[in-house]
Structure formats: structure tokens, C-alpha cells
N, CA and C atoms as an extended XYZ file, in Angstrom:
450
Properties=species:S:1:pos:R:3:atomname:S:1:resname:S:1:resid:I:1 pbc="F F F"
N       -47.999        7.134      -36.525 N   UNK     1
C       -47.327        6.061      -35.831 CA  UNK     1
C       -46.662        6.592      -34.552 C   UNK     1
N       -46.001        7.561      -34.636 N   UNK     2
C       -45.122        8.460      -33.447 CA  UNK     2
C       -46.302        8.836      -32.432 C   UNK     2
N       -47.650        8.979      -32.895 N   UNK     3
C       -48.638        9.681      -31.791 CA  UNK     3
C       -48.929        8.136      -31.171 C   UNK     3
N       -49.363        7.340      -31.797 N   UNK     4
C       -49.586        5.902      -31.561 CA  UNK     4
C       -48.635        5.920      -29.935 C   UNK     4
N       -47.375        5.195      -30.297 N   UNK     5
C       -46.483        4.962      -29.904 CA  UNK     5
C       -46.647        5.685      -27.961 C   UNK     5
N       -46.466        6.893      -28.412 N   UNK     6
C       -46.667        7.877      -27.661 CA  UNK     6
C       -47.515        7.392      -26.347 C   UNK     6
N       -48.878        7.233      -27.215 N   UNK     7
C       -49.780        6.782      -26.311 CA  UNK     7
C       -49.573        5.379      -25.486 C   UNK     7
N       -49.389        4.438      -26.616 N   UNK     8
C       -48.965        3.353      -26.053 CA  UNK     8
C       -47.829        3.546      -24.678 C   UNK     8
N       -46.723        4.065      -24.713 N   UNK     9
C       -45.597        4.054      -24.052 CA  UNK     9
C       -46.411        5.398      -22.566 C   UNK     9
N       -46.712        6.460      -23.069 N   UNK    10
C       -47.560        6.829      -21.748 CA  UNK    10
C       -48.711        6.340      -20.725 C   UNK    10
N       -49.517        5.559      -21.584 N   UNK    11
C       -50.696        4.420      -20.898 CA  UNK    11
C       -50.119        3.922      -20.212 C   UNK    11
N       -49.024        2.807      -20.858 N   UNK    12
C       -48.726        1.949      -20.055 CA  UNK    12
C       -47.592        2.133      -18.717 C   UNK    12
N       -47.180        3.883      -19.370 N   UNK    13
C       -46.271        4.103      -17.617 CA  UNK    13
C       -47.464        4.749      -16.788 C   UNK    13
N       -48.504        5.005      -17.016 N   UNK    14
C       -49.606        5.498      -16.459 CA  UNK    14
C       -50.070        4.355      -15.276 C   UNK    14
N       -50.596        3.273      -15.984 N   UNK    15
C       -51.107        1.783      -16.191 CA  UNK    15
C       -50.258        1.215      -14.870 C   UNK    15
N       -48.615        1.327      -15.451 N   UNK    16
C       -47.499        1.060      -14.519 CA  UNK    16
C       -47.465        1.492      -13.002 C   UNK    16
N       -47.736        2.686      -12.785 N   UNK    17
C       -47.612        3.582      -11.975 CA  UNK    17
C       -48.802        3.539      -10.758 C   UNK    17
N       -50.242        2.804      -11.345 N   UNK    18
C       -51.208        2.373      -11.012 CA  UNK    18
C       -51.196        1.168      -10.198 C   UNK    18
N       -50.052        0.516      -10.235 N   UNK    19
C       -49.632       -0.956       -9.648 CA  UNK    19
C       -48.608       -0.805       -8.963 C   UNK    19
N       -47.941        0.413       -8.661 N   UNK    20
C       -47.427        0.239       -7.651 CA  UNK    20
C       -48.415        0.951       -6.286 C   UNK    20
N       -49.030        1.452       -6.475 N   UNK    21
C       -50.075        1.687       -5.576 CA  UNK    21
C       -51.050        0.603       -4.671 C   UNK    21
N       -51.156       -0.441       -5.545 N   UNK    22
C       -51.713       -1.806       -5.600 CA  UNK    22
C       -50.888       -2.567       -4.302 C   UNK    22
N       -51.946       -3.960       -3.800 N   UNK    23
C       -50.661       -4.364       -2.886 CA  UNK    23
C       -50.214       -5.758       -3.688 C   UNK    23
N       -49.236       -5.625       -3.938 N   UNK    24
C       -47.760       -6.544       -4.382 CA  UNK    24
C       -46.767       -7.584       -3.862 C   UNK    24
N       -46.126       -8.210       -4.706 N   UNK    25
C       -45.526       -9.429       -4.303 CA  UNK    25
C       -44.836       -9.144       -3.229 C   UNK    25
N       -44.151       -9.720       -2.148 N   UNK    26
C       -43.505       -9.509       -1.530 CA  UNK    26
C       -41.710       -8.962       -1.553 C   UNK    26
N       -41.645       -9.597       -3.046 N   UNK    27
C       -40.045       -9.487       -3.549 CA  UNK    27
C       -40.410       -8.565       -4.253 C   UNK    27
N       -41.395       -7.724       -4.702 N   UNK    28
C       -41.414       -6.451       -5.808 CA  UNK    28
C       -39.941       -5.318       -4.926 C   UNK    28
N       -39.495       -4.677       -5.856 N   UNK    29
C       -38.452       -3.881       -6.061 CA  UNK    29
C       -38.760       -2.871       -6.734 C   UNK    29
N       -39.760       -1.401       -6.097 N   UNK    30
C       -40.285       -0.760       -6.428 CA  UNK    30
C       -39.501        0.316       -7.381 C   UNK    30
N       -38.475        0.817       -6.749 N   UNK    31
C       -37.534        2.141       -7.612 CA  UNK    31
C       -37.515        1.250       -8.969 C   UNK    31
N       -37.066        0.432       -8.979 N   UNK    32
C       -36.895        0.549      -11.106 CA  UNK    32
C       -38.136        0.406      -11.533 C   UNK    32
N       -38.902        0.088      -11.145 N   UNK    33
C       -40.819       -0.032      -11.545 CA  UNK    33
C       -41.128        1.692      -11.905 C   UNK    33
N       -40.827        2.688      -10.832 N   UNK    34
C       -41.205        3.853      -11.174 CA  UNK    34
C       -40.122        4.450      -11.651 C   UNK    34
N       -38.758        4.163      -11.948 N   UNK    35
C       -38.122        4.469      -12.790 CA  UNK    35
C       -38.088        4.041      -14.196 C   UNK    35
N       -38.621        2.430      -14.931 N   UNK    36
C       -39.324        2.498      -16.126 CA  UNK    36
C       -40.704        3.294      -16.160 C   UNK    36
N       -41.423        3.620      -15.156 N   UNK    37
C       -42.401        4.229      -15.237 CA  UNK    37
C       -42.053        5.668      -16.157 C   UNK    37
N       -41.027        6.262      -15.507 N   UNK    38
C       -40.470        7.689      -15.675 CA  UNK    38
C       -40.132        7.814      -17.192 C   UNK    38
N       -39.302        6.588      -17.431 N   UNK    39
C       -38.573        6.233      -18.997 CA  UNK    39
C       -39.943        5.915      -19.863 C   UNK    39
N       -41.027        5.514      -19.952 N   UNK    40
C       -42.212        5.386      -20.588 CA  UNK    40
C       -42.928        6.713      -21.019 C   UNK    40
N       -42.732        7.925      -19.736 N   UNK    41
C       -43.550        8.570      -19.773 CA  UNK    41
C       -42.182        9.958      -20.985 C   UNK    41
N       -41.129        9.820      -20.427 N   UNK    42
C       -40.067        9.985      -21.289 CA  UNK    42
C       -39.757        9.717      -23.080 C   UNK    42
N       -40.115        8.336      -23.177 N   UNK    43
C       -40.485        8.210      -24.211 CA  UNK    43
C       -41.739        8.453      -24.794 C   UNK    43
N       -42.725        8.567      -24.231 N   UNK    44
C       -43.914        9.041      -25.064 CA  UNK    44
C       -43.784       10.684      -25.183 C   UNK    44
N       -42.764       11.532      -24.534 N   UNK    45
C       -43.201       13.131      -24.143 CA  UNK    45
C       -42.094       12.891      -25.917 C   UNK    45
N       -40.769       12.439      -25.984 N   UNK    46
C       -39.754       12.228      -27.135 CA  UNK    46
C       -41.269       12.665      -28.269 C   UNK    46
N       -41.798       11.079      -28.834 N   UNK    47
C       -42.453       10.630      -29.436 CA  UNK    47
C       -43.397       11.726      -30.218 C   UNK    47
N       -43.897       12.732      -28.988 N   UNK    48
C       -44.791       13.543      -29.070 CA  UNK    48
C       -44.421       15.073      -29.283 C   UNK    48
N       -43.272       15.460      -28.895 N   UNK    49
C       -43.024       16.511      -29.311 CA  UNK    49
C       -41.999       16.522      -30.270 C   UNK    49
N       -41.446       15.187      -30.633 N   UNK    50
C       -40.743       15.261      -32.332 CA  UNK    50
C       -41.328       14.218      -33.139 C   UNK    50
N       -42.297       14.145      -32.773 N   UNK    51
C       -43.161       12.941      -34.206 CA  UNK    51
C       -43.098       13.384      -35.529 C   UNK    51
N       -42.719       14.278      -36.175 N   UNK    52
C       -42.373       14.748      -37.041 CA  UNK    52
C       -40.677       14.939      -37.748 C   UNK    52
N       -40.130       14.747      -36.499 N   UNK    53
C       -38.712       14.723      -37.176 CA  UNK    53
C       -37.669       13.331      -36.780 C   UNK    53
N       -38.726       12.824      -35.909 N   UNK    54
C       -37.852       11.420      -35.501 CA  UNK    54
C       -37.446       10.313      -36.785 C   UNK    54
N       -36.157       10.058      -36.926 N   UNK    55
C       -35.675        9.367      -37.976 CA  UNK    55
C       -36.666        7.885      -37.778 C   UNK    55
N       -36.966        7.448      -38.841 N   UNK    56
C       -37.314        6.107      -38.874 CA  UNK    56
C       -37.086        4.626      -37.826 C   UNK    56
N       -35.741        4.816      -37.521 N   UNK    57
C       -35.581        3.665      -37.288 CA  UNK    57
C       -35.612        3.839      -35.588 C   UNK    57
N       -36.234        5.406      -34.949 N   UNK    58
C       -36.930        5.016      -33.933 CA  UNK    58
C       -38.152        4.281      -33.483 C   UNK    58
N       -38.869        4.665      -34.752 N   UNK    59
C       -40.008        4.445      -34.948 CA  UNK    59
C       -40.249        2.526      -34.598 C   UNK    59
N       -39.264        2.319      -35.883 N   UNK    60
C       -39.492        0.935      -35.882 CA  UNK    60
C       -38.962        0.256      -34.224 C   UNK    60
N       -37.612        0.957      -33.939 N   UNK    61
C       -37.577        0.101      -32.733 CA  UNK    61
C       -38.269        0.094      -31.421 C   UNK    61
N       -39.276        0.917      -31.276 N   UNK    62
C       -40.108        1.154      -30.330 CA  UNK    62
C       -40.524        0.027      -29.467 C   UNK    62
N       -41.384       -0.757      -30.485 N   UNK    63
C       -41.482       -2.239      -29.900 CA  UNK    63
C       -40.753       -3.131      -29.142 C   UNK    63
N       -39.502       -3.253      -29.522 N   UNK    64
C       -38.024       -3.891      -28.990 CA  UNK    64
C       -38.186       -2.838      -27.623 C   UNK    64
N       -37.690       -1.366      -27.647 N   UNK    65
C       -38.212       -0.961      -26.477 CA  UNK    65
C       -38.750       -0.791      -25.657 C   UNK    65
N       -39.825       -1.366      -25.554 N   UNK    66
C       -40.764       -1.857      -25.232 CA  UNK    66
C       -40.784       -2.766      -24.622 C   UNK    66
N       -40.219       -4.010      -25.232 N   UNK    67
C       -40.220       -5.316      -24.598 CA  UNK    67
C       -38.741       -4.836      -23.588 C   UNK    67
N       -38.235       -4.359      -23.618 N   UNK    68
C       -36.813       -4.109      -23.029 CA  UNK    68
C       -37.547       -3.470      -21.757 C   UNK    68
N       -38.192       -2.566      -21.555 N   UNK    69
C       -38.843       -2.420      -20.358 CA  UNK    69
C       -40.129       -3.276      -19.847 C   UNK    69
N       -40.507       -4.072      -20.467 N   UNK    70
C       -41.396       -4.704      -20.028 CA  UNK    70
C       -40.505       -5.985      -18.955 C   UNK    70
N       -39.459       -5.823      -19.513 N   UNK    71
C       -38.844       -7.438      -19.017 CA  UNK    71
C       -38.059       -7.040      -17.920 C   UNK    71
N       -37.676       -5.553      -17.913 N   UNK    72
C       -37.173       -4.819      -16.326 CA  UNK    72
C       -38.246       -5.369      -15.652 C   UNK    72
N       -39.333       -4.816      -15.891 N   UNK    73
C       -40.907       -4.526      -14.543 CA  UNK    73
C       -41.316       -5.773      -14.157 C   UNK    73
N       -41.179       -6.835      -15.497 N   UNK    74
C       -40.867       -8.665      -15.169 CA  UNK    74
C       -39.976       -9.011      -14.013 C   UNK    74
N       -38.871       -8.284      -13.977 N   UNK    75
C       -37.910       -9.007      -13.460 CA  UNK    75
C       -37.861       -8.581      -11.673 C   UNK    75
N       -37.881       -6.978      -11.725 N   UNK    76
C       -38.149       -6.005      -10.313 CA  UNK    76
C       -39.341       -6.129       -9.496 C   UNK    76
N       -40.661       -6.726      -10.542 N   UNK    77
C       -41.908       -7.145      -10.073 CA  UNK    77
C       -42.335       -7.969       -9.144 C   UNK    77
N       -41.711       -8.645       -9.125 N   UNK    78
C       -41.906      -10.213       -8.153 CA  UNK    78
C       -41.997      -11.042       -8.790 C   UNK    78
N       -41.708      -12.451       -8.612 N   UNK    79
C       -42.118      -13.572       -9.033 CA  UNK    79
C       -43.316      -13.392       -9.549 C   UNK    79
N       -44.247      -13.457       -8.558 N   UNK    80
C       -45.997      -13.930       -8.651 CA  UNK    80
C       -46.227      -12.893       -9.530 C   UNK    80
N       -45.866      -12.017       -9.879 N   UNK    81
C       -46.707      -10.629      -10.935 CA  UNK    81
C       -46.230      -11.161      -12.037 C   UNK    81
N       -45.166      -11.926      -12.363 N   UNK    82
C       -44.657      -12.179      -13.795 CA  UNK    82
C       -45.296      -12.194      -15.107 C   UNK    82
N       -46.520      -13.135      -14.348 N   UNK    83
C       -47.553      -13.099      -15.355 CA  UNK    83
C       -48.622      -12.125      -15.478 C   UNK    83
N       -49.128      -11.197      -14.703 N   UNK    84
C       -49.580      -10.048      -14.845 CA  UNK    84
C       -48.857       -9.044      -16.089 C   UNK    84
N       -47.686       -8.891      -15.247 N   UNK    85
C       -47.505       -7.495      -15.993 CA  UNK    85
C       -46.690       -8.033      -17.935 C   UNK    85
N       -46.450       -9.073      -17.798 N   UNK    86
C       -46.237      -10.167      -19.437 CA  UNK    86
C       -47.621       -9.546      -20.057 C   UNK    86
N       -48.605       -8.962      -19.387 N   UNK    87
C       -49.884       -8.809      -20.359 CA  UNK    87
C       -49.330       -7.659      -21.514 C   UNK    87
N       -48.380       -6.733      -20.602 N   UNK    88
C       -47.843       -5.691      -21.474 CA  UNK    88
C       -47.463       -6.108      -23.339 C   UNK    88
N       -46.322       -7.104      -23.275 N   UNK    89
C       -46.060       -7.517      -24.468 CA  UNK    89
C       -47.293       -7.627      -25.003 C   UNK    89
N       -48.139       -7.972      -25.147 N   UNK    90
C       -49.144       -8.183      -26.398 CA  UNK    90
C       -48.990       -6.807      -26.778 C   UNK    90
N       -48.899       -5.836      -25.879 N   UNK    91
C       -49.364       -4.495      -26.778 CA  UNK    91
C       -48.023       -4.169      -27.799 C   UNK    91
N       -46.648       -4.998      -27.770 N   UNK    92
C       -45.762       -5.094      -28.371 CA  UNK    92
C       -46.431       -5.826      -29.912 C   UNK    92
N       -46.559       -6.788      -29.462 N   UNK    93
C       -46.605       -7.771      -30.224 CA  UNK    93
C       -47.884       -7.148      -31.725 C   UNK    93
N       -48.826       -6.442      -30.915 N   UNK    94
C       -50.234       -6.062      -31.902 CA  UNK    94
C       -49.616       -4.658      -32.595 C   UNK    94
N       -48.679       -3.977      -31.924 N   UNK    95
C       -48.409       -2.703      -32.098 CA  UNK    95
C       -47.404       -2.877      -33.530 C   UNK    95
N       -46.250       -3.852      -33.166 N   UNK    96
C       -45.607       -4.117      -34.024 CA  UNK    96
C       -46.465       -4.465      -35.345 C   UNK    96
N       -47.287       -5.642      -35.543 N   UNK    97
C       -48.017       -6.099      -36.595 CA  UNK    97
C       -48.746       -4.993      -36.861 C   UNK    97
N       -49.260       -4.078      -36.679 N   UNK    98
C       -50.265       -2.830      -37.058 CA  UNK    98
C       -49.208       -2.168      -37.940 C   UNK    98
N       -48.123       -1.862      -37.201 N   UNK    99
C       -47.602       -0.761      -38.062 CA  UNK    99
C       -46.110       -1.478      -39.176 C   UNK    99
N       -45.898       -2.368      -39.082 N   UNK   100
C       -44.914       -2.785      -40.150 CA  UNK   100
C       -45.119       -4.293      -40.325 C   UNK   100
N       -44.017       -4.696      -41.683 N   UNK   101
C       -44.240       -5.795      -42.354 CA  UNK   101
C       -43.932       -6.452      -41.773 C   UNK   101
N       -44.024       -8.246      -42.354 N   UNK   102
C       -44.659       -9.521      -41.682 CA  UNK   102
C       -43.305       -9.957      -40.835 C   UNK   102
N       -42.540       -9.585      -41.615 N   UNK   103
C       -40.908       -9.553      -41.470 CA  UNK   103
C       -40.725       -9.348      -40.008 C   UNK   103
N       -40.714       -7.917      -40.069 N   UNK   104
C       -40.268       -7.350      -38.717 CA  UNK   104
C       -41.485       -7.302      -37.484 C   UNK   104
N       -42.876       -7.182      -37.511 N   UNK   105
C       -43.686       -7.545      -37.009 CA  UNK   105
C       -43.164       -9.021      -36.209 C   UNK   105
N       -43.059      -10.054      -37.031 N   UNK   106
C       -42.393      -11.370      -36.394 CA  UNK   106
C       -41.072      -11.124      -35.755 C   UNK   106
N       -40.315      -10.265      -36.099 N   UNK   107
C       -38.983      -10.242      -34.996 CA  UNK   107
C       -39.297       -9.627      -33.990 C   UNK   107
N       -40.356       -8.494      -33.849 N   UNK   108
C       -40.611       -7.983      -32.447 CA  UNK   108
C       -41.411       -8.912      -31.972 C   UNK   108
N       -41.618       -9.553      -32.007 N   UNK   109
C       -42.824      -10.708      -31.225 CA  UNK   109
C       -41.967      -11.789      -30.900 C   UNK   109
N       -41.033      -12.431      -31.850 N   UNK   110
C       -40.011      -13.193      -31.434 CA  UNK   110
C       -39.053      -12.424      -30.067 C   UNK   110
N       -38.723      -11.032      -30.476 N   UNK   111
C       -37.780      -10.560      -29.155 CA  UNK   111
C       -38.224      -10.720      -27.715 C   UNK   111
N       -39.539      -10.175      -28.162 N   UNK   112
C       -40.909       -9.564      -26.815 CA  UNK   112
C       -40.537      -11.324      -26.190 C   UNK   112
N       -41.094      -12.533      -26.822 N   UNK   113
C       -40.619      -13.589      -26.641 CA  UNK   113
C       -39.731      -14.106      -25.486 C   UNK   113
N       -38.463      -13.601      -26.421 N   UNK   114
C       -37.222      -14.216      -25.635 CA  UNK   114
C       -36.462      -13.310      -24.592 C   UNK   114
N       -37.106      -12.082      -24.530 N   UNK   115
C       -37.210      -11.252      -22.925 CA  UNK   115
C       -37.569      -12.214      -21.952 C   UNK   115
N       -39.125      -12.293      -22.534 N   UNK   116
C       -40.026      -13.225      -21.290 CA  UNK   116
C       -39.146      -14.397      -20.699 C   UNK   116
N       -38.882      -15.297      -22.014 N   UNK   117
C       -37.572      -16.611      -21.363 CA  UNK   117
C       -36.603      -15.914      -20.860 C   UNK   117
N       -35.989      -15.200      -21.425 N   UNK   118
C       -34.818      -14.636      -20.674 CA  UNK   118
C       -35.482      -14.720      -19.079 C   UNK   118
N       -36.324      -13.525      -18.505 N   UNK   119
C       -36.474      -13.105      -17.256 CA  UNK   119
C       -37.160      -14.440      -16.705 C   UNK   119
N       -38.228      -15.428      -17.125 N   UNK   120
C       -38.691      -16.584      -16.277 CA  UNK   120
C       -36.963      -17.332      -16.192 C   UNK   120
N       -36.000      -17.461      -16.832 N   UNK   121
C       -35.000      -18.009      -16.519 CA  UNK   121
C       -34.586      -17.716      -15.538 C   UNK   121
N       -34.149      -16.229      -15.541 N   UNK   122
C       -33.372      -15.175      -14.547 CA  UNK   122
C       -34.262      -15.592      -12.968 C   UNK   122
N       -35.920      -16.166      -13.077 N   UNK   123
C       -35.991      -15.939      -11.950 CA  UNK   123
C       -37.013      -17.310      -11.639 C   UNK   123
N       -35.993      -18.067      -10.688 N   UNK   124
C       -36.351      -19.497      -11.057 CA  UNK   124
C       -37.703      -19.450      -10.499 C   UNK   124
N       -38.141      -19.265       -9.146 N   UNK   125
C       -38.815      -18.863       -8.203 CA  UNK   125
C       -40.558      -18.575       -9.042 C   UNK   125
N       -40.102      -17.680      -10.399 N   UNK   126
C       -41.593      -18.190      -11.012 CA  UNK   126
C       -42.304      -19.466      -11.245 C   UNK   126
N       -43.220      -19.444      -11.226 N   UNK   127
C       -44.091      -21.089      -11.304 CA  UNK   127
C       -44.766      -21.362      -13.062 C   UNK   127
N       -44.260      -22.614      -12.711 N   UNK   128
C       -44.577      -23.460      -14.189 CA  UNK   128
C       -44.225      -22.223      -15.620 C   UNK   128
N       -42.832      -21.788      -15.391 N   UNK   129
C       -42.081      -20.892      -16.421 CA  UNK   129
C       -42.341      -21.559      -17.804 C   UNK   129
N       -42.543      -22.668      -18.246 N   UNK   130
C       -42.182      -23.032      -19.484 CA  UNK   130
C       -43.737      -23.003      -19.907 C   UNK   130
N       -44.277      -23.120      -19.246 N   UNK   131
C       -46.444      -23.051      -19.644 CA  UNK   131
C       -46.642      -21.795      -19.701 C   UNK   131
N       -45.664      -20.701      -19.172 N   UNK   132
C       -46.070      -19.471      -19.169 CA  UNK   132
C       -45.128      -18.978      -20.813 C   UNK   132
N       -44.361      -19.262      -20.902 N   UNK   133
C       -43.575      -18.881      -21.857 CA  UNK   133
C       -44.183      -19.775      -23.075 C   UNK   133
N       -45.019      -20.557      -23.392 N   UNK   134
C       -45.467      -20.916      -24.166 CA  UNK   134
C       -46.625      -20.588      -24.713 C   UNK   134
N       -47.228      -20.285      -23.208 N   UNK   135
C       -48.829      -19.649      -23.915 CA  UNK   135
C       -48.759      -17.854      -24.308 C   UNK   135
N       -47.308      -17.244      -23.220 N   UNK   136
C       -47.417      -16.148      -23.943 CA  UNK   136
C       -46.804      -16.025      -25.516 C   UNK   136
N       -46.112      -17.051      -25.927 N   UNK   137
C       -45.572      -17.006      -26.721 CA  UNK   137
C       -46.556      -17.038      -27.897 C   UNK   137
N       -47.487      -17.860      -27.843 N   UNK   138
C       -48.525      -18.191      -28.601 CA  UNK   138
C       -49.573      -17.287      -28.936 C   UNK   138
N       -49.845      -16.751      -27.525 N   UNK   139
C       -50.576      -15.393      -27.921 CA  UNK   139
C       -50.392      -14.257      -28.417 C   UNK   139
N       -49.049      -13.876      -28.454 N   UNK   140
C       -48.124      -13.244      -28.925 CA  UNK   140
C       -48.248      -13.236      -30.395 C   UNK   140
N       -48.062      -14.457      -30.741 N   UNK   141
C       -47.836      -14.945      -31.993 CA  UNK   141
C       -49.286      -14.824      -33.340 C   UNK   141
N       -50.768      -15.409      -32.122 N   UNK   142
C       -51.962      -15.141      -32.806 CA  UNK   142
C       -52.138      -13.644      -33.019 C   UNK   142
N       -52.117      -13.039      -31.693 N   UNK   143
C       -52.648      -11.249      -31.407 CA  UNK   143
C       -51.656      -10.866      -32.830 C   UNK   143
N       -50.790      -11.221      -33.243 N   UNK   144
C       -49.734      -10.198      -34.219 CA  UNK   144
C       -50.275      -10.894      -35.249 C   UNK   144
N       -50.515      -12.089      -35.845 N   UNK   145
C       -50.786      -12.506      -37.028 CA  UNK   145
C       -52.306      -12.270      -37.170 C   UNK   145
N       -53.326      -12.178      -36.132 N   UNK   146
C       -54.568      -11.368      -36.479 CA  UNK   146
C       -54.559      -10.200      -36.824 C   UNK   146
N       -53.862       -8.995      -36.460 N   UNK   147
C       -53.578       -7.735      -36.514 CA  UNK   147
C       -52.987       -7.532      -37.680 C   UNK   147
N       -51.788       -8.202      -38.489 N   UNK   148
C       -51.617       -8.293      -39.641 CA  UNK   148
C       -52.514       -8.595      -40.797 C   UNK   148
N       -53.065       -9.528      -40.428 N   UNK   149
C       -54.196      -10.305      -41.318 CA  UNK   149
C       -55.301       -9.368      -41.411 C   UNK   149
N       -56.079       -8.464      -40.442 N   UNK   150
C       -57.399       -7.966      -40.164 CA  UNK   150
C       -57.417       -7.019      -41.157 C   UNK   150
């Protein structure tokens, strides 16, 4: 699970790091983009050189961490990327359901969730926020209950 993780959280500051190279919204706010970049690649180096002694309940909160930086790169991103880089959470949402019960699987998908509302709130300027927060919500919701189920 800790190597998992690892990967997950380095890809995606990899992934991250790949888009700021890209050309971008006009309101993007690059330093905290490559500063969660830094914290991703941070947490996967953690992950990887104590996957063996990391207490549990890092493990589990990974996901939540996860969405906690996903909803920075939401917010520093621009408007118009909102929905781009929201692709991240699914890997919350599937990651969570892979590795724990139905229980907590559903609270990280619920959190990953109410980041997303949180930040389409925070930033009015996104378009049709409540269609976006619904369909990610939904997909969210299938991707984790297939992944459980499979």
C-alpha cells in the first residue's frame, strides 16, 4: 500500500509539474502548483523510504491528502483548469476503494467531494460549478464503488 501510494503521490507531482510547462489559464498562480508539486514528490520519497515503519493511520490518510492538495492546484490553477486538474481526485477516490473498507473508502470520496465544492465556491469565476460538482461527484462515487465491487 505505502509503495502504491508512493507512486500515486510521485506521478501525479510528476504529471503536475508537466502542466506547468503547458500554456495555462491566465489567473494560474504558478509557485504553489510547484510547491504542491515539491510536497507530492515529498510525500512519495516519506512513503518509500519508510513503507515499512509508517504507522497506519498514515497510510489510511493519504487519500484525504491528497484531495487536500488537489484542491490547492484547483484553486492556484485558474478558473478554466478547474476541471482538468479535478481529474486528479478520481485517483483519490479508486485509491481509497482499492485499499480500505466501504466505510472509509466512502469518506474519502465524500471529502475529495467537498474540497471540489469548497474550491468551485471559493472561485465564483468557474463555469456551471454545480454540473461540475455533480458529475465529479458522481464519478467519484461510481470509479470507488466499481473498484470496491471488482
Amino acid at each position: 500500500m505505502a509503495r502504491t501510494f508512493a507512486y500515486i503521490f510521485g506521478l501525479g507531482a510528476t504529471l503536475l509539474m508537466v502542466t506547468v510547462a503547458l500554456p495555462h489559464a491566465p489567473d494560474r498562480d504558478t509557485l504553489p502548483i510547484v510547491l504542491v508539486a515539491l510536497a507530492g514528490y515529498a510525500t512519495a520519497a516519506s512513503y518509500l523510504v519508510g513503507f515499512d515503519r509508517l504507522p497506519l493511520w498514515t497510510l489510511r490518510g493519504a487519500p484525504a491528502l491528497g484531495s487536500v492538495l488537489v484542491a490547492i492546484v484547483l484553486y492556484f490553477g485558474g478558473a478554466s483548469a478547474i476541471g482538468a486538474y479535478a481529474m486528479y481526485f478520481l485517483w483519490v477516490a479508486v485509491s481509497a476503494a482499492f485499499f480500505f473498507e466501504l466505510r472509509l473508502a466512502v469518506a474519502h470520496i465524500a471529502f475529495a467531494t467537498a474540497c471540489y465544492g469548497v474550491i468551485l465556491a471559493l472561485r465564483p469565476e468557474a463555469q456551471l460549478p454545480a454540473l461540475q460538482l455533480v458529475m465529479a461527484a458522481g464519478a467519484l462515487f461510481v470509479g470507488g464503488v466499481l473498484t470496491v465491487t471488482l
